[in-house]
Amino acid sequence: MATLFEPSLSSTTRAPLSSASALSMADSLPNINFGFEELRERMARFTHRFDDFIAEGRKRVLEERNQFRMNVAELHEDQRMKKHSIEILSHKSSAHAQNLAKEAAETSEMQAAIASITSQRDARSAQRDRLRSEIVSVQKIISQRLDAQRQHAAYLDAQARHNVPELDFWQDYLCLRIEGAGVVDRLKFVFTHVDERDWEREAWFELCTESRDYEVMEMRPKVEKEKINACVERLNENRDLGMFLKGIRELFVEFMK
């Protein structure tokens, strides 16, 4: 910075002069204008502008710092909200995953139940078809047996019409009575007058008529089995009941002699 010229300083460096000579010398010096006031005014204006610039810069810095703090606070708040949202979404995702797993398990159980029911349905359908087939087969067998029974009943009816007079004759002729044996398809034939010592003594046997071939089941008194079997074989061959009863009576009479 340039040094300002001060007249007082210059006067101190010189030897003192008398007032008359001093005034004459001062008056003789040229009048020089250094522009100090203008410089001071310019410096003042510069200082004012500089202070305004500093104040404006400080204000702008404060505003930017406040704005930065606000932005940071907003970022922190936004981060906190996003973190909270992430936690909520994570919880929802976990719950959704659990629901999906539960639904998958239920779906698996339902599919297993459906498969079991389908298997049972198929098995029952097969059983139903098998039972229907068996029913048809049994109905055929029943129908055949009914036809056979009707034929046999017709045969027995015809035989009975033929045998009733003959049976009455043999009952009187052979001293015979016919009783039930207490068992289905079994008749008891009781003879009297087979023992010359006791005409009231009885001899009997039970004849099984369950099948086509007759069979003697029980008898009193016990006659030789071979002779009884021979009579039964002749009966099964010729179906002559009268001759069979006559032969059995003869065996009883012979046994009691």
Short mmCIF file of C-alpha atoms in Angstrom, two decimals:
data_model
loop_
_atom_site.label_atom_id
_atom_site.label_comp_id
_atom_site.label_asym_id
_atom_site.label_seq_id
_atom_site.Cartn_x
_atom_site.Cartn_y
_atom_site.Cartn_z
CA MET A 1 0.00 0.00 0.00
CA ALA A 2 1.44 3.45 -0.88
CA THR A 3 2.61 5.65 1.96
CA LEU A 4 0.51 8.75 2.41
CA PHE A 5 2.31 12.05 2.33
CA GLU A 6 2.02 13.95 5.54
CA PRO A 7 3.29 17.57 5.54
CA SER A 8 3.84 17.46 9.26
CA LEU A 9 6.29 14.64 8.92
CA SER A 10 8.30 16.48 6.31
CA SER A 11 8.52 19.55 8.40
CA THR A 12 9.94 17.63 11.31
CA THR A 13 12.81 16.34 9.34
CA ARG A 14 13.99 19.71 8.29
CA ALA A 15 15.67 22.43 10.29
CA PRO A 16 13.29 24.91 11.79
CA LEU A 17 12.79 28.03 9.87
CA SER A 18 11.36 31.29 10.77
CA SER A 19 7.67 31.82 10.26
CA ALA A 20 8.17 34.32 7.52
CA SER A 21 10.46 32.07 5.63
CA ALA A 22 8.15 29.08 6.28
CA LEU A 23 5.14 30.79 4.92
CA SER A 24 6.97 31.95 1.95
CA MET A 25 8.26 28.50 1.23
CA ALA A 26 4.83 26.92 1.70
CA ASP A 27 3.30 29.45 -0.49
CA SER A 28 5.98 28.84 -3.00
CA LEU A 29 5.25 25.01 -3.06
CA PRO A 30 2.86 23.70 -5.71
CA ASN A 31 -0.61 22.55 -4.56
CA ILE A 32 -0.66 18.69 -5.04
CA ASN A 33 -3.93 16.68 -4.71
CA PHE A 34 -3.31 13.02 -3.88
CA GLY A 35 -7.06 12.03 -3.83
CA PHE A 36 -7.10 10.69 -0.26
CA GLU A 37 -10.82 11.28 0.17
CA GLU A 38 -11.68 9.48 -3.01
CA LEU A 39 -9.39 6.64 -2.02
CA ARG A 40 -10.98 6.49 1.44
CA GLU A 41 -14.41 6.51 -0.12
CA ARG A 42 -13.46 3.79 -2.54
CA MET A 43 -11.92 1.78 0.29
CA ALA A 44 -15.10 2.26 2.31
CA ARG A 45 -17.24 1.14 -0.59
CA PHE A 46 -14.96 -1.85 -1.15
CA THR A 47 -15.09 -2.70 2.55
CA HIS A 48 -18.88 -2.46 2.50
CA ARG A 49 -19.12 -4.62 -0.59
CA PHE A 50 -16.64 -7.09 0.92
CA ASP A 51 -18.60 -7.21 4.17
CA ASP A 52 -21.79 -7.76 2.19
CA PHE A 53 -20.07 -10.50 0.22
CA ILE A 54 -18.83 -12.17 3.42
CA ALA A 55 -22.24 -11.82 5.06
CA GLU A 56 -23.95 -13.16 1.95
CA GLY A 57 -21.45 -16.03 1.76
CA ARG A 58 -21.90 -16.77 5.47
CA LYS A 59 -25.66 -16.67 5.02
CA ARG A 60 -25.46 -18.96 2.00
CA VAL A 61 -23.15 -21.35 3.89
CA LEU A 62 -25.57 -21.39 6.85
CA GLU A 63 -28.50 -21.98 4.52
CA GLU A 64 -26.64 -24.74 2.68
CA ARG A 65 -25.58 -26.29 5.99
CA ASN A 66 -29.14 -26.11 7.30
CA GLN A 67 -30.41 -27.52 4.03
CA PHE A 68 -27.79 -30.27 4.22
CA ARG A 69 -28.85 -31.09 7.78
CA MET A 70 -32.47 -31.14 6.69
CA ASN A 71 -31.57 -33.38 3.75
CA VAL A 72 -29.59 -35.67 6.06
CA ALA A 73 -32.50 -35.74 8.53
CA GLU A 74 -34.89 -36.49 5.67
CA LEU A 75 -32.55 -39.21 4.42
CA HIS A 76 -32.36 -40.72 7.92
CA GLU A 77 -36.16 -40.56 8.22
CA ASP A 78 -36.57 -42.02 4.76
CA GLN A 79 -34.06 -44.75 5.64
CA ARG A 80 -35.93 -45.47 8.88
CA MET A 81 -39.25 -45.64 7.03
CA LYS A 82 -37.76 -47.88 4.37
CA LYS A 83 -36.25 -50.10 7.06
CA HIS A 84 -39.64 -50.28 8.75
CA SER A 85 -41.26 -51.04 5.41
CA ILE A 86 -38.65 -53.73 4.75
CA GLU A 87 -39.38 -55.28 8.16
CA ILE A 88 -43.12 -55.24 7.42
CA LEU A 89 -42.55 -56.76 3.98
CA SER A 90 -40.21 -59.35 5.49
CA HIS A 91 -42.85 -60.25 8.07
CA LYS A 92 -45.51 -60.44 5.37
CA SER A 93 -43.19 -62.51 3.20
CA SER A 94 -42.53 -64.89 6.09
CA ALA A 95 -46.25 -65.15 6.84
CA HIS A 96 -46.96 -65.70 3.15
CA ALA A 97 -44.29 -68.39 2.97
CA GLN A 98 -45.82 -70.09 6.02
CA ASN A 99 -49.26 -69.89 4.44
CA LEU A 100 -47.89 -71.35 1.22
CA ALA A 101 -46.23 -74.18 3.15
CA LYS A 102 -49.45 -74.80 5.07
CA GLU A 103 -51.48 -74.76 1.87
CA ALA A 104 -48.97 -77.10 0.23
CA ALA A 105 -49.25 -79.49 3.20
CA GLU A 106 -53.04 -79.30 3.09
CA THR A 107 -52.97 -79.84 -0.66
CA SER A 108 -50.72 -82.87 -0.19
CA GLU A 109 -53.05 -84.24 2.49
CA MET A 110 -56.08 -83.63 0.28
CA GLN A 111 -54.38 -85.32 -2.66
CA ALA A 112 -53.47 -88.29 -0.44
CA ALA A 113 -57.07 -88.43 0.83
CA ILE A 114 -58.40 -88.19 -2.73
CA ALA A 115 -56.01 -90.96 -3.82
CA SER A 116 -57.13 -93.13 -0.90
CA ILE A 117 -60.81 -92.48 -1.63
CA THR A 118 -60.23 -93.17 -5.31
CA SER A 119 -58.47 -96.42 -4.45
CA GLN A 120 -61.31 -97.41 -2.12
CA ARG A 121 -63.85 -96.49 -4.78
CA ASP A 122 -62.02 -98.59 -7.38
CA ALA A 123 -61.73 -101.49 -4.93
CA ARG A 124 -65.42 -101.26 -4.04
CA SER A 125 -66.34 -100.95 -7.69
CA ALA A 126 -64.34 -104.08 -8.44
CA GLN A 127 -65.93 -105.82 -5.42
CA ARG A 128 -69.38 -104.68 -6.60
CA ASP A 129 -68.73 -106.09 -10.08
CA ARG A 130 -67.45 -109.31 -8.54
CA LEU A 131 -70.49 -109.56 -6.27
CA ARG A 132 -72.78 -108.90 -9.22
CA SER A 133 -71.08 -111.68 -11.12
CA GLU A 134 -71.36 -113.97 -8.09
CA ILE A 135 -75.02 -113.01 -7.67
CA VAL A 136 -75.72 -113.83 -11.30
CA SER A 137 -73.88 -117.14 -10.87
CA VAL A 138 -75.74 -117.92 -7.63
CA GLN A 139 -79.05 -116.97 -9.25
CA LYS A 140 -78.31 -119.38 -12.06
CA ILE A 141 -77.45 -122.11 -9.55
CA ILE A 142 -80.59 -121.33 -7.54
CA SER A 143 -82.66 -121.39 -10.69
CA GLN A 144 -81.14 -124.73 -11.67
CA ARG A 145 -81.73 -126.13 -8.19
CA LEU A 146 -85.29 -124.83 -8.15
CA ASP A 147 -85.89 -126.53 -11.47
CA ALA A 148 -84.32 -129.70 -10.11
CA GLN A 149 -86.40 -129.45 -6.94
CA ARG A 150 -89.57 -128.90 -8.94
CA GLN A 151 -88.71 -131.89 -11.08
CA HIS A 152 -87.90 -133.93 -7.98
CA ALA A 153 -91.07 -132.73 -6.26
CA ALA A 154 -93.08 -133.73 -9.33
CA TYR A 155 -91.34 -137.09 -9.31
CA LEU A 156 -92.00 -137.56 -5.59
CA ASP A 157 -95.60 -136.54 -6.04
CA ALA A 158 -96.05 -139.08 -8.81
CA GLN A 159 -94.15 -141.65 -6.80
CA ALA A 160 -96.23 -140.88 -3.72
CA ARG A 161 -99.47 -141.40 -5.63
CA HIS A 162 -98.05 -144.69 -6.74
CA ASN A 163 -96.51 -145.62 -3.38
CA VAL A 164 -99.29 -144.67 -0.97
CA PRO A 165 -101.45 -147.74 -1.68
CA GLU A 166 -98.36 -149.90 -1.89
CA LEU A 167 -96.99 -148.37 1.34
CA ASP A 168 -100.25 -149.06 3.14
CA PHE A 169 -100.01 -152.63 1.93
CA TRP A 170 -96.43 -153.04 3.14
CA GLN A 171 -97.21 -151.42 6.51
CA ASP A 172 -99.96 -153.95 7.08
CA TYR A 173 -98.13 -156.86 5.51
CA LEU A 174 -94.75 -156.21 7.21
CA CYS A 175 -96.13 -154.91 10.54
CA LEU A 176 -94.34 -151.63 9.86
CA ARG A 177 -94.82 -148.02 10.91
CA ILE A 178 -92.90 -144.98 9.68
CA GLU A 179 -91.83 -142.17 11.99
CA GLY A 180 -89.71 -139.08 11.85
CA ALA A 181 -86.14 -139.53 13.06
CA GLY A 182 -85.84 -135.97 14.42
CA VAL A 183 -83.35 -135.11 11.67
CA VAL A 184 -84.09 -133.51 8.31
CA ASP A 185 -84.16 -135.97 5.37
CA ARG A 186 -84.14 -139.01 7.67
CA LEU A 187 -86.99 -141.54 8.26
CA LYS A 188 -87.33 -144.17 10.96
CA PHE A 189 -88.87 -147.54 10.05
CA VAL A 190 -90.12 -149.58 13.02
CA PHE A 191 -90.97 -153.28 12.69
CA THR A 192 -92.97 -155.43 15.12
CA HIS A 193 -93.69 -159.15 15.18
CA VAL A 194 -90.09 -160.00 14.33
CA ASP A 195 -89.43 -162.03 17.51
CA GLU A 196 -91.50 -165.19 17.90
CA ARG A 197 -90.97 -165.02 21.66
CA ASP A 198 -92.19 -161.41 21.95
CA TRP A 199 -94.45 -160.07 19.22
CA GLU A 200 -94.32 -156.55 20.72
CA ARG A 201 -90.57 -156.30 20.51
CA GLU A 202 -89.46 -153.67 18.03
CA ALA A 203 -86.65 -153.53 15.51
CA TRP A 204 -85.93 -150.33 13.66
CA PHE A 205 -83.54 -148.55 11.36
CA GLU A 206 -83.10 -144.97 10.09
CA LEU A 207 -82.86 -144.32 6.37
CA CYS A 208 -81.18 -141.13 5.07
CA THR A 209 -82.88 -139.70 1.96
CA GLU A 210 -80.76 -136.55 1.63
CA SER A 211 -79.10 -137.64 -1.62
CA ARG A 212 -80.20 -139.79 -4.50
CA ASP A 213 -78.44 -142.82 -3.02
CA TYR A 214 -80.06 -143.98 0.19
CA GLU A 215 -78.04 -144.84 3.27
CA VAL A 216 -78.86 -146.65 6.54
CA MET A 217 -77.62 -144.52 9.44
CA GLU A 218 -78.75 -146.25 12.68
CA MET A 219 -80.45 -149.51 13.52
CA ARG A 220 -81.51 -151.70 16.46
CA PRO A 221 -80.64 -154.47 16.86
CA LYS A 222 -77.31 -154.43 15.11
CA VAL A 223 -77.38 -156.61 11.99
CA GLU A 224 -74.28 -157.50 10.00
CA LYS A 225 -73.24 -154.42 8.09
CA GLU A 226 -72.38 -156.34 4.93
CA LYS A 227 -75.94 -157.67 4.64
CA ILE A 228 -77.42 -154.23 5.24
CA ASN A 229 -75.11 -152.68 2.63
CA ALA A 230 -76.15 -155.33 0.11
CA CYS A 231 -79.82 -154.42 0.63
CA VAL A 232 -79.05 -150.71 0.30
CA GLU A 233 -77.11 -151.27 -2.93
CA ARG A 234 -80.08 -153.16 -4.43
CA LEU A 235 -82.41 -150.34 -3.36
CA ASN A 236 -80.21 -147.69 -5.00
CA GLU A 237 -80.10 -149.75 -8.16
CA ASN A 238 -83.78 -150.72 -8.59
CA ARG A 239 -85.42 -148.03 -6.40
CA ASP A 240 -87.83 -150.71 -5.10
CA LEU A 241 -88.57 -149.65 -1.54
CA GLY A 242 -91.03 -152.49 -0.88
CA MET A 243 -88.48 -155.19 -1.62
CA PHE A 244 -85.89 -153.30 0.45
CA LEU A 245 -88.20 -153.18 3.51
CA LYS A 246 -89.04 -156.86 3.08
CA GLY A 247 -85.32 -157.71 2.93
CA ILE A 248 -84.53 -155.67 6.08
CA ARG A 249 -87.41 -157.35 7.98
CA GLU A 250 -86.09 -160.76 7.01
CA LEU A 251 -82.65 -159.79 8.36
CA PHE A 252 -84.21 -158.70 11.70
CA VAL A 253 -86.23 -161.93 11.92
CA GLU A 254 -83.17 -164.01 11.15
CA PHE A 255 -81.10 -162.10 13.74
CA MET A 256 -83.68 -162.66 16.54
CA LYS A 257 -84.01 -166.41 16.09
#
